[in-house]
Amino acid sequence: MARPKKQTVDYFPHYVNSGKTLFILEKRYENNGYAFWFKVLELLGSTNGHIIDSRNPDEWEFLLAKTLVSDSLAREMLDLLAKLNAIDLELWNVGIIWGTNFVENVADVYKNRKVGMPKKPDVNSFYEQKPEQAIVSTSRNPEPSEFSTQPTNINSQSKVKESKVNQSKVKESKTNNQEIFSRFFELFSNFNKKNNSKRAMALQVFHDLPQFHKDIIVKGAENYIQDYINNHSDDPDGNYSVNPYEFLDNVMFTNYQEEVKADTGYDEELGF
């Protein structure tokens, strides 16, 4: 069996004089834009075929963990990169990150390997394929008595419909969980930026949680953070609070399901 051809690289050019892409990103997003772009390039370099599929929850969450930005900010910057032709706009419209310029910049690597460079993927291959139609044999025509009182293709049609529904539910569940984790982690990141370094660890714990726990972590995080602010006036930014990884790993969110209101200093008994 032939050995699979390697389609990753260990390096890519980092030019001293940056072009318009980096200038615009840095101008609009400051260091976040600069770091985000080069970390995306690093991911492209280390990913087989230099393709990142943002529709895959694991790949997308890893990108967010590596770049240390929120879900919304990552998508916003990738939208801009696509408009600037830094990544392919057509592919990004279906959630695929691919950069023709990036692949051309590492052409020497593949030349030294004496193998062809990865080709731009066909965008049509990423659209959901329709289920194959059942093949009906025409080798013989059965007698009328051989037909059942119901059309013979009902079962196959039902299975196709059921399969579509199941696939839709799985896709919807993955998307929902991705949104849950992004919202949860965003709460802790906004509370204290030091929590950004815990994203990958927190994500691993999140994946292992049962669904009924995943459904309540955002509420738990909101109440915990508010409770911490209420009771630690000397540390409103949460410098000494528990981090998101510990919050999930110790299942602390189950203890913060009751609503916690902001402490305004108002005493209901005293009326002020």
mmCIF file of C-alpha atoms in Angstrom:
data_model
loop_
_atom_site.group_PDB
_atom_site.id
_atom_site.type_symbol
_atom_site.label_atom_id
_atom_site.label_comp_id
_atom_site.label_asym_id
_atom_site.label_seq_id
_atom_site.Cartn_x
_atom_site.Cartn_y
_atom_site.Cartn_z
ATOM 1 C CA MET A 1 0.000 0.000 0.000
ATOM 2 C CA ALA A 2 1.373 3.414 -1.015
ATOM 3 C CA ARG A 3 2.225 5.783 1.790
ATOM 4 C CA PRO A 4 -0.243 8.717 2.007
ATOM 5 C CA LYS A 5 1.171 11.980 0.686
ATOM 6 C CA LYS A 6 1.728 14.570 3.385
ATOM 7 C CA GLN A 7 -0.314 17.718 2.809
ATOM 8 C CA THR A 8 0.823 19.829 5.748
ATOM 9 C CA VAL A 9 3.800 22.182 6.096
ATOM 10 C CA ASP A 10 6.099 23.031 8.967
ATOM 11 C CA TYR A 11 6.569 26.671 8.000
ATOM 12 C CA PHE A 12 5.286 29.446 5.767
ATOM 13 C CA PRO A 13 6.859 32.787 4.729
ATOM 14 C CA HIS A 14 6.442 35.704 7.105
ATOM 15 C CA TYR A 15 7.491 38.743 5.135
ATOM 16 C CA VAL A 16 9.013 41.773 6.862
ATOM 17 C CA ASN A 17 6.952 44.207 4.801
ATOM 18 C CA SER A 18 3.342 43.245 5.365
ATOM 19 C CA GLY A 19 0.685 43.810 2.719
ATOM 20 C CA LYS A 20 -2.717 45.470 2.754
ATOM 21 C CA THR A 21 -4.449 42.512 4.451
ATOM 22 C CA LEU A 22 -2.415 42.727 7.640
ATOM 23 C CA PHE A 23 -2.489 46.528 7.606
ATOM 24 C CA ILE A 24 -6.306 46.626 7.411
ATOM 25 C CA LEU A 25 -6.755 43.916 10.058
ATOM 26 C CA GLU A 26 -4.375 45.596 12.474
ATOM 27 C CA LYS A 27 -5.892 49.018 11.827
ATOM 28 C CA ARG A 28 -9.408 47.759 12.544
ATOM 29 C CA TYR A 29 -8.781 45.169 15.273
ATOM 30 C CA GLU A 30 -5.333 46.198 16.571
ATOM 31 C CA ASN A 31 -3.229 43.320 17.928
ATOM 32 C CA ASN A 32 -6.232 40.979 17.869
ATOM 33 C CA GLY A 33 -6.314 41.276 14.089
ATOM 34 C CA TYR A 34 -2.574 40.749 13.712
ATOM 35 C CA ALA A 35 -2.467 37.690 15.967
ATOM 36 C CA PHE A 36 -5.667 36.202 14.573
ATOM 37 C CA TRP A 37 -4.452 36.221 10.970
ATOM 38 C CA PHE A 38 -1.113 34.572 11.692
ATOM 39 C CA LYS A 39 -2.682 31.973 13.947
ATOM 40 C CA VAL A 40 -5.162 31.121 11.189
ATOM 41 C CA LEU A 41 -2.220 30.754 8.807
ATOM 42 C CA GLU A 42 -0.519 28.448 11.313
ATOM 43 C CA LEU A 43 -3.668 26.328 11.461
ATOM 44 C CA LEU A 44 -3.916 26.233 7.675
ATOM 45 C CA GLY A 45 -0.313 25.093 7.506
ATOM 46 C CA SER A 46 -0.767 22.277 10.008
ATOM 47 C CA THR A 47 -4.126 21.073 8.654
ATOM 48 C CA ASN A 48 -4.177 18.347 6.019
ATOM 49 C CA GLY A 49 -4.886 19.808 2.608
ATOM 50 C CA HIS A 50 -4.736 23.308 4.168
ATOM 51 C CA ILE A 51 -8.508 23.272 4.649
ATOM 52 C CA ILE A 52 -10.308 24.337 7.836
ATOM 53 C CA ASP A 53 -13.967 23.332 7.997
ATOM 54 C CA SER A 54 -15.690 25.780 10.344
ATOM 55 C CA ARG A 55 -18.878 23.698 10.162
ATOM 56 C CA ASN A 56 -17.110 21.005 12.163
ATOM 57 C CA PRO A 57 -17.616 21.949 15.844
ATOM 58 C CA ASP A 58 -14.270 20.476 16.902
ATOM 59 C CA GLU A 59 -12.304 22.335 14.217
ATOM 60 C CA TRP A 60 -14.115 25.608 14.886
ATOM 61 C CA GLU A 61 -13.712 25.425 18.657
ATOM 62 C CA PHE A 62 -10.029 24.615 18.239
ATOM 63 C CA LEU A 63 -9.642 27.688 16.024
ATOM 64 C CA LEU A 64 -11.321 29.839 18.680
ATOM 65 C CA ALA A 65 -9.156 28.307 21.401
ATOM 66 C CA LYS A 66 -5.985 28.970 19.436
ATOM 67 C CA THR A 67 -6.846 32.516 18.378
ATOM 68 C CA LEU A 68 -8.320 33.547 21.754
ATOM 69 C CA VAL A 69 -11.192 35.519 20.233
ATOM 70 C CA SER A 70 -14.954 35.179 20.514
ATOM 71 C CA ASP A 71 -17.105 33.306 18.016
ATOM 72 C CA SER A 72 -18.637 36.502 16.644
ATOM 73 C CA LEU A 73 -15.295 38.314 16.335
ATOM 74 C CA ALA A 74 -13.683 35.343 14.552
ATOM 75 C CA ARG A 75 -16.489 35.244 11.988
ATOM 76 C CA GLU A 76 -16.336 39.005 11.542
ATOM 77 C CA MET A 77 -12.601 38.931 10.826
ATOM 78 C CA LEU A 78 -12.935 35.962 8.471
ATOM 79 C CA ASP A 79 -15.678 37.829 6.592
ATOM 80 C CA LEU A 80 -13.250 40.702 6.157
ATOM 81 C CA LEU A 81 -10.426 38.372 5.081
ATOM 82 C CA ALA A 82 -12.720 36.900 2.449
ATOM 83 C CA LYS A 83 -13.620 40.370 1.124
ATOM 84 C CA LEU A 84 -9.885 41.131 0.897
ATOM 85 C CA ASN A 85 -9.299 37.848 -1.007
ATOM 86 C CA ALA A 86 -6.940 36.665 1.730
ATOM 87 C CA ILE A 87 -9.150 33.565 1.963
ATOM 88 C CA ASP A 88 -11.439 32.256 -0.738
ATOM 89 C CA LEU A 89 -14.812 34.047 -0.603
ATOM 90 C CA GLU A 90 -16.753 31.315 -2.410
ATOM 91 C CA LEU A 91 -15.543 28.628 -0.008
ATOM 92 C CA TRP A 92 -15.974 30.808 3.088
ATOM 93 C CA ASN A 93 -19.611 31.340 2.091
ATOM 94 C CA VAL A 94 -20.115 27.622 2.826
ATOM 95 C CA GLY A 95 -17.911 27.684 5.962
ATOM 96 C CA ILE A 96 -14.592 26.501 4.481
ATOM 97 C CA ILE A 97 -11.364 28.392 5.138
ATOM 98 C CA TRP A 98 -8.937 28.048 2.224
ATOM 99 C CA GLY A 99 -6.295 30.451 0.975
ATOM 100 C CA THR A 100 -4.946 30.167 -2.577
ATOM 101 C CA ASN A 101 -2.213 32.687 -1.785
ATOM 102 C CA PHE A 102 -1.187 30.666 1.263
ATOM 103 C CA VAL A 103 -0.807 27.464 -0.779
ATOM 104 C CA GLU A 104 1.140 29.273 -3.499
ATOM 105 C CA ASN A 105 3.478 30.736 -0.860
ATOM 106 C CA VAL A 106 4.446 27.230 0.305
ATOM 107 C CA ALA A 107 4.843 25.863 -3.240
ATOM 108 C CA ASP A 108 8.570 25.263 -2.695
ATOM 109 C CA VAL A 109 7.786 22.751 0.060
ATOM 110 C CA TYR A 110 5.799 20.599 -2.333
ATOM 111 C CA LYS A 111 8.345 21.101 -5.087
ATOM 112 C CA ASN A 112 11.058 19.726 -2.792
ATOM 113 C CA ARG A 113 8.816 16.781 -1.969
ATOM 114 C CA LYS A 114 8.264 16.273 -5.682
ATOM 115 C CA VAL A 115 4.514 16.079 -5.206
ATOM 116 C CA GLY A 116 1.695 18.276 -6.431
ATOM 117 C CA MET A 117 0.324 21.064 -4.261
ATOM 118 C CA PRO A 118 -3.139 20.692 -2.702
ATOM 119 C CA LYS A 119 -5.787 21.927 -5.099
ATOM 120 C CA LYS A 120 -8.605 24.306 -4.293
ATOM 121 C CA PRO A 121 -11.586 22.195 -3.179
ATOM 122 C CA ASP A 122 -14.717 22.081 -5.290
ATOM 123 C CA VAL A 123 -17.261 24.208 -3.459
ATOM 124 C CA ASN A 124 -20.073 21.921 -4.629
ATOM 125 C CA SER A 125 -18.587 19.037 -2.679
ATOM 126 C CA PHE A 126 -19.404 20.830 0.570
ATOM 127 C CA TYR A 127 -23.085 21.233 -0.108
ATOM 128 C CA GLU A 128 -25.299 18.578 1.473
ATOM 129 C CA GLN A 129 -25.756 15.701 -0.940
ATOM 130 C CA LYS A 130 -29.235 14.449 -1.724
ATOM 131 C CA PRO A 131 -29.947 10.836 -0.711
ATOM 132 C CA GLU A 132 -29.493 8.407 -3.552
ATOM 133 C CA GLN A 133 -32.708 7.243 -5.147
ATOM 134 C CA ALA A 134 -33.618 3.617 -4.749
ATOM 135 C CA ILE A 135 -32.841 1.578 -7.873
ATOM 136 C CA VAL A 136 -35.924 -0.166 -9.213
ATOM 137 C CA SER A 137 -35.334 -3.383 -11.054
ATOM 138 C CA THR A 138 -37.075 -3.717 -14.429
ATOM 139 C CA SER A 139 -35.992 -7.298 -15.098
ATOM 140 C CA ARG A 140 -39.529 -8.543 -14.680
ATOM 141 C CA ASN A 141 -42.954 -7.050 -14.234
ATOM 142 C CA PRO A 142 -44.797 -8.724 -11.374
ATOM 143 C CA GLU A 143 -48.346 -9.836 -11.739
ATOM 144 C CA PRO A 144 -51.030 -7.561 -10.256
ATOM 145 C CA SER A 145 -51.558 -9.986 -7.377
ATOM 146 C CA GLU A 146 -47.944 -9.525 -6.315
ATOM 147 C CA PHE A 147 -48.501 -5.875 -5.470
ATOM 148 C CA SER A 148 -49.404 -4.983 -1.908
ATOM 149 C CA THR A 149 -52.334 -2.685 -1.265
ATOM 150 C CA GLN A 150 -49.823 0.139 -0.443
ATOM 151 C CA PRO A 151 -47.179 1.540 -2.838
ATOM 152 C CA THR A 152 -43.944 -0.446 -2.477
ATOM 153 C CA ASN A 153 -41.771 2.638 -2.117
ATOM 154 C CA ILE A 154 -43.431 3.975 1.026
ATOM 155 C CA ASN A 155 -40.980 2.254 3.366
ATOM 156 C CA SER A 156 -37.940 3.481 1.453
ATOM 157 C CA GLN A 157 -39.351 7.002 1.312
ATOM 158 C CA SER A 158 -40.070 6.891 5.047
ATOM 159 C CA LYS A 159 -36.520 5.769 5.756
ATOM 160 C CA VAL A 160 -35.103 8.571 3.643
ATOM 161 C CA LYS A 161 -37.303 11.109 5.455
ATOM 162 C CA GLU A 162 -36.374 9.630 8.826
ATOM 163 C CA SER A 163 -32.696 9.762 7.913
ATOM 164 C CA LYS A 164 -33.030 13.408 6.900
ATOM 165 C CA VAL A 165 -34.762 14.232 10.180
ATOM 166 C CA ASN A 166 -32.114 12.414 12.220
ATOM 167 C CA GLN A 167 -29.273 14.151 10.361
ATOM 168 C CA SER A 168 -30.981 17.487 10.873
ATOM 169 C CA LYS A 169 -31.359 16.832 14.603
ATOM 170 C CA VAL A 170 -27.690 15.868 14.958
ATOM 171 C CA LYS A 171 -26.591 18.963 13.038
ATOM 172 C CA GLU A 172 -28.920 21.174 15.072
ATOM 173 C CA SER A 173 -27.624 19.658 18.325
ATOM 174 C CA LYS A 174 -23.984 20.285 17.356
ATOM 175 C CA THR A 175 -24.752 23.864 16.362
ATOM 176 C CA ASN A 176 -26.690 24.464 19.572
ATOM 177 C CA ASN A 177 -23.886 23.073 21.736
ATOM 178 C CA GLN A 178 -21.366 25.202 19.878
ATOM 179 C CA GLU A 179 -23.439 28.283 20.649
ATOM 180 C CA ILE A 180 -23.835 27.225 24.293
ATOM 181 C CA PHE A 181 -20.100 26.853 24.806
ATOM 182 C CA SER A 182 -19.291 30.089 22.980
ATOM 183 C CA ARG A 183 -21.778 32.012 25.113
ATOM 184 C CA PHE A 184 -20.514 30.354 28.313
ATOM 185 C CA PHE A 185 -16.863 31.076 27.562
ATOM 186 C CA GLU A 186 -17.624 34.617 26.451
ATOM 187 C CA LEU A 187 -19.125 35.328 29.886
ATOM 188 C CA PHE A 188 -15.902 34.317 31.644
ATOM 189 C CA SER A 189 -13.706 36.074 29.067
ATOM 190 C CA ASN A 190 -15.588 39.335 29.527
ATOM 191 C CA PHE A 191 -15.286 38.905 33.293
ATOM 192 C CA ASN A 192 -11.521 38.538 33.142
ATOM 193 C CA LYS A 193 -9.305 38.202 30.054
ATOM 194 C CA LYS A 194 -6.975 35.777 31.844
ATOM 195 C CA ASN A 195 -9.690 33.163 31.337
ATOM 196 C CA ASN A 196 -8.958 33.075 27.588
ATOM 197 C CA SER A 197 -6.033 30.738 28.194
ATOM 198 C CA LYS A 198 -8.397 28.100 29.612
ATOM 199 C CA ARG A 199 -10.567 27.697 26.505
ATOM 200 C CA ALA A 200 -9.111 24.424 25.211
ATOM 201 C CA MET A 201 -9.237 22.789 28.657
ATOM 202 C CA ALA A 202 -12.779 24.014 29.284
ATOM 203 C CA LEU A 203 -13.896 22.776 25.863
ATOM 204 C CA GLN A 204 -12.594 19.287 26.565
ATOM 205 C CA VAL A 205 -14.598 19.100 29.796
ATOM 206 C CA PHE A 206 -17.651 20.544 28.036
ATOM 207 C CA HIS A 207 -17.589 17.802 25.400
ATOM 208 C CA ASP A 208 -17.724 15.143 28.112
ATOM 209 C CA LEU A 209 -20.730 16.636 29.915
ATOM 210 C CA PRO A 210 -24.180 15.084 29.468
ATOM 211 C CA GLN A 211 -26.594 17.188 27.455
ATOM 212 C CA PHE A 212 -28.785 18.131 30.443
ATOM 213 C CA HIS A 213 -25.704 19.690 32.049
ATOM 214 C CA LYS A 214 -24.726 21.550 28.890
ATOM 215 C CA ASP A 215 -28.189 23.072 28.792
ATOM 216 C CA ILE A 216 -27.742 24.808 32.152
ATOM 217 C CA ILE A 217 -24.133 25.990 32.164
ATOM 218 C CA VAL A 218 -24.855 29.453 30.713
ATOM 219 C CA LYS A 219 -27.444 30.175 33.403
ATOM 220 C CA GLY A 220 -25.037 28.887 36.048
ATOM 221 C CA ALA A 221 -22.202 31.050 34.716
ATOM 222 C CA GLU A 222 -24.350 34.186 34.657
ATOM 223 C CA ASN A 223 -25.496 33.661 38.238
ATOM 224 C CA TYR A 224 -22.030 32.716 39.512
ATOM 225 C CA ILE A 225 -20.407 35.810 38.033
ATOM 226 C CA GLN A 226 -23.108 38.090 39.414
ATOM 227 C CA ASP A 227 -22.834 36.407 42.820
ATOM 228 C CA TYR A 228 -19.063 36.866 42.791
ATOM 229 C CA ILE A 229 -19.406 40.555 41.930
ATOM 230 C CA ASN A 230 -21.968 41.020 44.713
ATOM 231 C CA ASN A 231 -19.760 39.394 47.327
ATOM 232 C CA HIS A 232 -16.314 40.567 46.237
ATOM 233 C CA SER A 233 -16.527 44.331 45.898
ATOM 234 C CA ASP A 234 -12.748 44.457 46.205
ATOM 235 C CA ASP A 235 -12.385 42.283 43.084
ATOM 236 C CA PRO A 236 -15.103 43.327 40.584
ATOM 237 C CA ASP A 237 -13.044 42.062 37.632
ATOM 238 C CA GLY A 238 -12.818 38.524 38.953
ATOM 239 C CA ASN A 239 -9.062 38.319 39.257
ATOM 240 C CA TYR A 240 -9.394 35.676 41.966
ATOM 241 C CA SER A 241 -12.563 33.944 40.835
ATOM 242 C CA VAL A 242 -12.704 30.367 39.639
ATOM 243 C CA ASN A 243 -11.811 29.979 35.951
ATOM 244 C CA PRO A 244 -14.153 28.434 33.324
ATOM 245 C CA TYR A 245 -12.301 25.115 33.295
ATOM 246 C CA GLU A 246 -12.671 24.648 37.064
ATOM 247 C CA PHE A 247 -16.263 25.879 36.882
ATOM 248 C CA LEU A 248 -17.105 23.018 34.486
ATOM 249 C CA ASP A 249 -14.794 20.384 35.899
ATOM 250 C CA ASN A 250 -16.215 20.804 39.417
ATOM 251 C CA VAL A 251 -19.791 21.001 38.070
ATOM 252 C CA MET A 252 -20.202 24.288 39.936
ATOM 253 C CA PHE A 253 -22.919 25.482 37.553
ATOM 254 C CA THR A 254 -25.414 23.163 39.255
ATOM 255 C CA ASN A 255 -25.098 25.255 42.430
ATOM 256 C CA TYR A 256 -25.976 28.522 40.672
ATOM 257 C CA GLN A 257 -29.306 27.874 39.012
ATOM 258 C CA GLU A 258 -31.297 30.357 41.093
ATOM 259 C CA GLU A 259 -31.343 33.903 39.760
ATOM 260 C CA VAL A 260 -28.837 36.269 41.358
ATOM 261 C CA LYS A 261 -29.662 39.952 41.088
ATOM 262 C CA ALA A 262 -27.143 42.763 40.999
ATOM 263 C CA ASP A 263 -26.400 44.235 44.411
ATOM 264 C CA THR A 264 -27.574 47.849 44.200
ATOM 265 C CA GLY A 265 -27.251 48.502 47.928
ATOM 266 C CA TYR A 266 -31.013 48.934 48.210
ATOM 267 C CA ASP A 267 -32.504 47.507 51.425
ATOM 268 C CA GLU A 268 -36.139 46.521 50.960
ATOM 269 C CA GLU A 269 -36.837 46.596 54.721
ATOM 270 C CA LEU A 270 -35.322 50.048 55.178
ATOM 271 C CA GLY A 271 -36.677 51.328 51.875
ATOM 272 C CA PHE A 272 -33.381 52.868 50.719
#
